[in-house]
XYZ file of C-alpha atoms in Angstrom:
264
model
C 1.446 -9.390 17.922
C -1.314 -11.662 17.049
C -3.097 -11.442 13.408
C -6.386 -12.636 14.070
C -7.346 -13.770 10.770
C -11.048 -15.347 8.698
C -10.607 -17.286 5.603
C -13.698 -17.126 2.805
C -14.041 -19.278 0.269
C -16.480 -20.918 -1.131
C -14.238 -24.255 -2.104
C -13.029 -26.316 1.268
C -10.264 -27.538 -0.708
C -8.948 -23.486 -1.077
C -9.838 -23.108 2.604
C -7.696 -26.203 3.647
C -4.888 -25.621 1.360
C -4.312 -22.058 2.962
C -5.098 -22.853 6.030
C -2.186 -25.688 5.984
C 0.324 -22.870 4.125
C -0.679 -20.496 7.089
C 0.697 -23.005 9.783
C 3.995 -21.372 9.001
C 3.498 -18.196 10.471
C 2.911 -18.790 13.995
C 1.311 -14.953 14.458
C -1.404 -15.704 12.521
C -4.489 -17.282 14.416
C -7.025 -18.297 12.039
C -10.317 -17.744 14.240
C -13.094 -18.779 11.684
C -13.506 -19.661 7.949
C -16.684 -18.869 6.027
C -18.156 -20.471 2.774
C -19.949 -17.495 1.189
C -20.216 -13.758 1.623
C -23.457 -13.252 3.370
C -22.076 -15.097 6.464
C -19.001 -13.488 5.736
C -19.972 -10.084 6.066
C -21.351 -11.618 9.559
C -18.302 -13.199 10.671
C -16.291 -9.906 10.119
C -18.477 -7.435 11.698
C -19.268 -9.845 15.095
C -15.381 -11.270 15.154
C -13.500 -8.025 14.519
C -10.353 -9.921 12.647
C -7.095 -7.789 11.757
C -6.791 -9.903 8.472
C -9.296 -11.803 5.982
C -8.308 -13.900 3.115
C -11.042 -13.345 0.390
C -12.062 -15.053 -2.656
C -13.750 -12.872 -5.413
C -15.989 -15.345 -7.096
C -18.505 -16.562 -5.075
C -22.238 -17.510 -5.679
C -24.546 -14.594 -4.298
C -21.989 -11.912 -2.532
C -18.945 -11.806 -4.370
C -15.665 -10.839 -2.842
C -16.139 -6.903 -3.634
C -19.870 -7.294 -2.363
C -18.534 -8.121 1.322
C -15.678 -4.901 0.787
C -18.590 -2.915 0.757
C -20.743 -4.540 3.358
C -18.118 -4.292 5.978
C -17.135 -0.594 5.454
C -19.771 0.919 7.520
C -17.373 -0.751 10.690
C -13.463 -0.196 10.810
C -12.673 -2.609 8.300
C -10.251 -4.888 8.566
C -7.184 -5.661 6.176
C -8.108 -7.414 3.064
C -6.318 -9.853 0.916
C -7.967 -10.931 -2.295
C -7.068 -14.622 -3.080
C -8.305 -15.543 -6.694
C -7.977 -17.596 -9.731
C -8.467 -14.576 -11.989
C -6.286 -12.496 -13.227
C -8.195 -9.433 -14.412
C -9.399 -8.510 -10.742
C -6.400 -6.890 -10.203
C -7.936 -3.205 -10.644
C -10.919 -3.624 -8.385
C -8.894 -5.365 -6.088
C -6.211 -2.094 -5.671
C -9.413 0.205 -5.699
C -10.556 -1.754 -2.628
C -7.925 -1.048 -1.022
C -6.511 -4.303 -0.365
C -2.965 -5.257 1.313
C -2.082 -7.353 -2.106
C -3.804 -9.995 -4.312
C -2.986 -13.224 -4.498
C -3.091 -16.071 -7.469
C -4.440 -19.408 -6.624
C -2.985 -21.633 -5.947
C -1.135 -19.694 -3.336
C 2.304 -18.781 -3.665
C 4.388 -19.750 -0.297
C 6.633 -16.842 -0.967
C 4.486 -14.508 -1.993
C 2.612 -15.454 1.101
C 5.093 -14.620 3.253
C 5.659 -11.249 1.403
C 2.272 -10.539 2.219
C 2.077 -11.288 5.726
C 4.756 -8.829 6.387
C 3.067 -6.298 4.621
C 0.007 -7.082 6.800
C 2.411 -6.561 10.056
C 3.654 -3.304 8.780
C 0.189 -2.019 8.215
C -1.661 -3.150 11.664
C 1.755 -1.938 13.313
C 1.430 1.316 11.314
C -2.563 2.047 12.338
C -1.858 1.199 16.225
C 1.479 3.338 15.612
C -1.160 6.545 14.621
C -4.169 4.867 17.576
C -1.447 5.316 19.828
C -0.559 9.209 18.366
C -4.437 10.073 18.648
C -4.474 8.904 22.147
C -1.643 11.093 23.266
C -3.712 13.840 21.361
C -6.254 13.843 23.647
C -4.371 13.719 26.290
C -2.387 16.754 25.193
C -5.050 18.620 24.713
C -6.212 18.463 28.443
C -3.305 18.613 30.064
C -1.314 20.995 27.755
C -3.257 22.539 24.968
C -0.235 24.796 23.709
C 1.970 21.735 22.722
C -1.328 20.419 20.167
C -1.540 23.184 19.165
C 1.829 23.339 17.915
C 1.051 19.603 16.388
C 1.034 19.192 12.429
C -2.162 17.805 11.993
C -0.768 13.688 11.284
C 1.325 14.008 14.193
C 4.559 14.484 11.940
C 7.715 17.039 12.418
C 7.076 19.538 10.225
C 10.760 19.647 9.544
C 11.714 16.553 9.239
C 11.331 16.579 5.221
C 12.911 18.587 2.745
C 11.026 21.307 0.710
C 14.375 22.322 -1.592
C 16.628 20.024 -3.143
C 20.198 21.482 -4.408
C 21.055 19.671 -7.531
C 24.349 20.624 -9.294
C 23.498 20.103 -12.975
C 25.680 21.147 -16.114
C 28.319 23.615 -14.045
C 25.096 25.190 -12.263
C 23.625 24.429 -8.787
C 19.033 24.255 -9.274
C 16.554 24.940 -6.320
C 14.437 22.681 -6.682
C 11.006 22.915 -5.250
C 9.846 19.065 -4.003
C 5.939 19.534 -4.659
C 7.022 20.091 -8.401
C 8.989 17.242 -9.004
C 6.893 14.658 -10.938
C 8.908 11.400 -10.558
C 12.776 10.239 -10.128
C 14.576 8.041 -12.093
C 17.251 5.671 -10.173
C 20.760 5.035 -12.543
C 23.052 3.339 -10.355
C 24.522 6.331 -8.094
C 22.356 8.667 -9.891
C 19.011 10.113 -9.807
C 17.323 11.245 -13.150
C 14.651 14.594 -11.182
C 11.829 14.889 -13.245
C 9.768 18.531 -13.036
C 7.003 19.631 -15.836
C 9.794 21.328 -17.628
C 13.010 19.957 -17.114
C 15.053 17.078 -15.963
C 18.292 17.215 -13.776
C 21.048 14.927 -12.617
C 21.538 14.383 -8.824
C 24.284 12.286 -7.248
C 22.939 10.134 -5.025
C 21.794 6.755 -4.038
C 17.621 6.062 -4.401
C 17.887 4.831 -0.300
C 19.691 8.316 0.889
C 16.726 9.750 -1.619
C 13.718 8.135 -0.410
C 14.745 9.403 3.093
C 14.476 13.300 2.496
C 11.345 13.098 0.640
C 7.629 12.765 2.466
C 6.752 9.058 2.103
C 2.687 10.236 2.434
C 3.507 12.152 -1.291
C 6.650 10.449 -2.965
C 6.077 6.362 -3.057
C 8.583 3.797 -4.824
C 6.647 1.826 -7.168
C 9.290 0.163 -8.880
C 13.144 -0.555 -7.673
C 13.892 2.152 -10.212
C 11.269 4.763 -9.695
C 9.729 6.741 -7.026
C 6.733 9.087 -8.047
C 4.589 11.659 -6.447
C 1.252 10.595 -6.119
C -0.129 14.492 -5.885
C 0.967 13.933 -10.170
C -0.848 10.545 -10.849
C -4.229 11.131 -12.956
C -5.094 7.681 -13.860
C -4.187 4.242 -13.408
C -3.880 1.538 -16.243
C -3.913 -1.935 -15.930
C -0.873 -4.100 -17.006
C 0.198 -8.032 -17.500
C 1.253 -10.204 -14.322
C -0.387 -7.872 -12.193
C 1.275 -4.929 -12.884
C 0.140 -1.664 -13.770
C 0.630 1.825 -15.193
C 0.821 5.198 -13.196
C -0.411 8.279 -15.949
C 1.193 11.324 -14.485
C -0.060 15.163 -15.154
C 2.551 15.428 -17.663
C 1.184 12.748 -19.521
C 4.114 10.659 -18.612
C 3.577 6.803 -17.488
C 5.622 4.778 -15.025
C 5.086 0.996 -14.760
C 4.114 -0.250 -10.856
C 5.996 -3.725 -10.485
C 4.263 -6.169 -8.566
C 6.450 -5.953 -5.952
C 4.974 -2.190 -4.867
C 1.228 -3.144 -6.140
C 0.232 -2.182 -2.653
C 0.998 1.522 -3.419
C -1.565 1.957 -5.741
C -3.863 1.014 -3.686
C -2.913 3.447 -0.775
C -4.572 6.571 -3.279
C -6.588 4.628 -5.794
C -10.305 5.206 -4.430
């Protein structure tokens, strides 16, 4: 897989530095760089990349300015590169793959990247699942129609949880847990009204519950995003989930991408 990429930034210096930091990955094939977000915007909607590095603070079109100039095509992934901190916000509610400090960070670099491959892996993973779709539906409309609508088995996640709690087994329903606590071996089960004890590891966990509801945000939380009600800014580039309950569960940057999977 090839990640044809655009760099934009209005200082060559930035352009050269990432450029030369980018070497390292030989997937990524930088096809063009741009010095402002007018041309930009022009760049991205006649080259089609997978991936564009973008500085926020340009003269004319800032960074967010080309976000929104390029969404009337299938965008393609973004990565905010910035010397400012407090972008962080706009950044997750543009959906981008993550947001990088200048100067770049070779590790977090790398981290990125690999987020970028799971996501351009992930949309040709559901292309693919449209395609067969269609070709369902001609050749045996019975089996879509038997299709969930995202292509999922409608089995394949769990609805109940047992949790032996206190001498007594709870039935848990999995739409009303709020968010799950990881202590070593054990899981701390949040609901509206009560809190139970489950033995078992976070990994086993994360496996029996819908990844498109219940997200890890931090190596010792998972929440469900059907609870979050607002989203509060933090230090380092971290943030703060508010849940229904009024409850509020820090996002590390390691899982900043989450937010920005439901923040719109």
């Amino acid at each position: 897989m090839t990640i044809r990429t655009i760099i934009v930034d209005d200082e060559k210096l930035a352009i050269q530095g990432l450029m030369l930091r980018l070497q390292k990955f030989p997937d990524v094939e930088i096809i063009d760089t741009c010095s402002n977000g007018r041309e930009a915007i022009r760049k991205i909607k006649t080259e089609k990349p997978d991936l564009v590095f973008l500085d926020i603070q340009m003269p004319g079109f800032d960074g967010f300015s080309v976000v929104k100039g390029v969404m009337e095509i299938d965008p393609p992934l973004i990565v905010f590169v910035t010397a400012y901190q407090e972008h962080a916000v706009r950044a997750f509610e543009a959906n981008a793959v993550n947001y990088l400090m200048k100067p770049v960070d070779e590790d977090k670099l790398a981290d990125t990247l690999e987020r970028v491959r799971t996501r351009i892996a992930e949309k040709r993973s559901a292309e693919e699942a449209e395609k067969l779709k269609h070709v369902l539906a001609e050749v045996a409309p019975d089996a879509i129609e038997a299709m969930p609508e995202d292509g999922e088995p409608a089995a394949r996640y769990e609805k109940l949880i047992n949790i032996k709690d206190r001498g007594q087994i709870f039935r848990v329903d999995v739409d009303s847990i709020e968010r799950i606590e990881a202590a070593g071996d054990y899981m701390c089960i949040y609901t509206a009204d009560n809190s139970l004890i489950l033995r078992e590891t976070m990994k086993d966990l994360e496996r029996r519950l819908d990844p498109r509801v219940f997200q890890r945000v931090h190596r010792s939380w998972i929440v469900n995003l059907n609870q979050v009600r607002q989203v509060k800014p933090h230090t380092n580039g971290e943030c703060f989930l508010i849940l229904e309950s009024g409850a509020d569960v820090k996002v590390s940057r390691s899982y900043r991408d989450v937010v920005a999977r439901f923040v719109h």
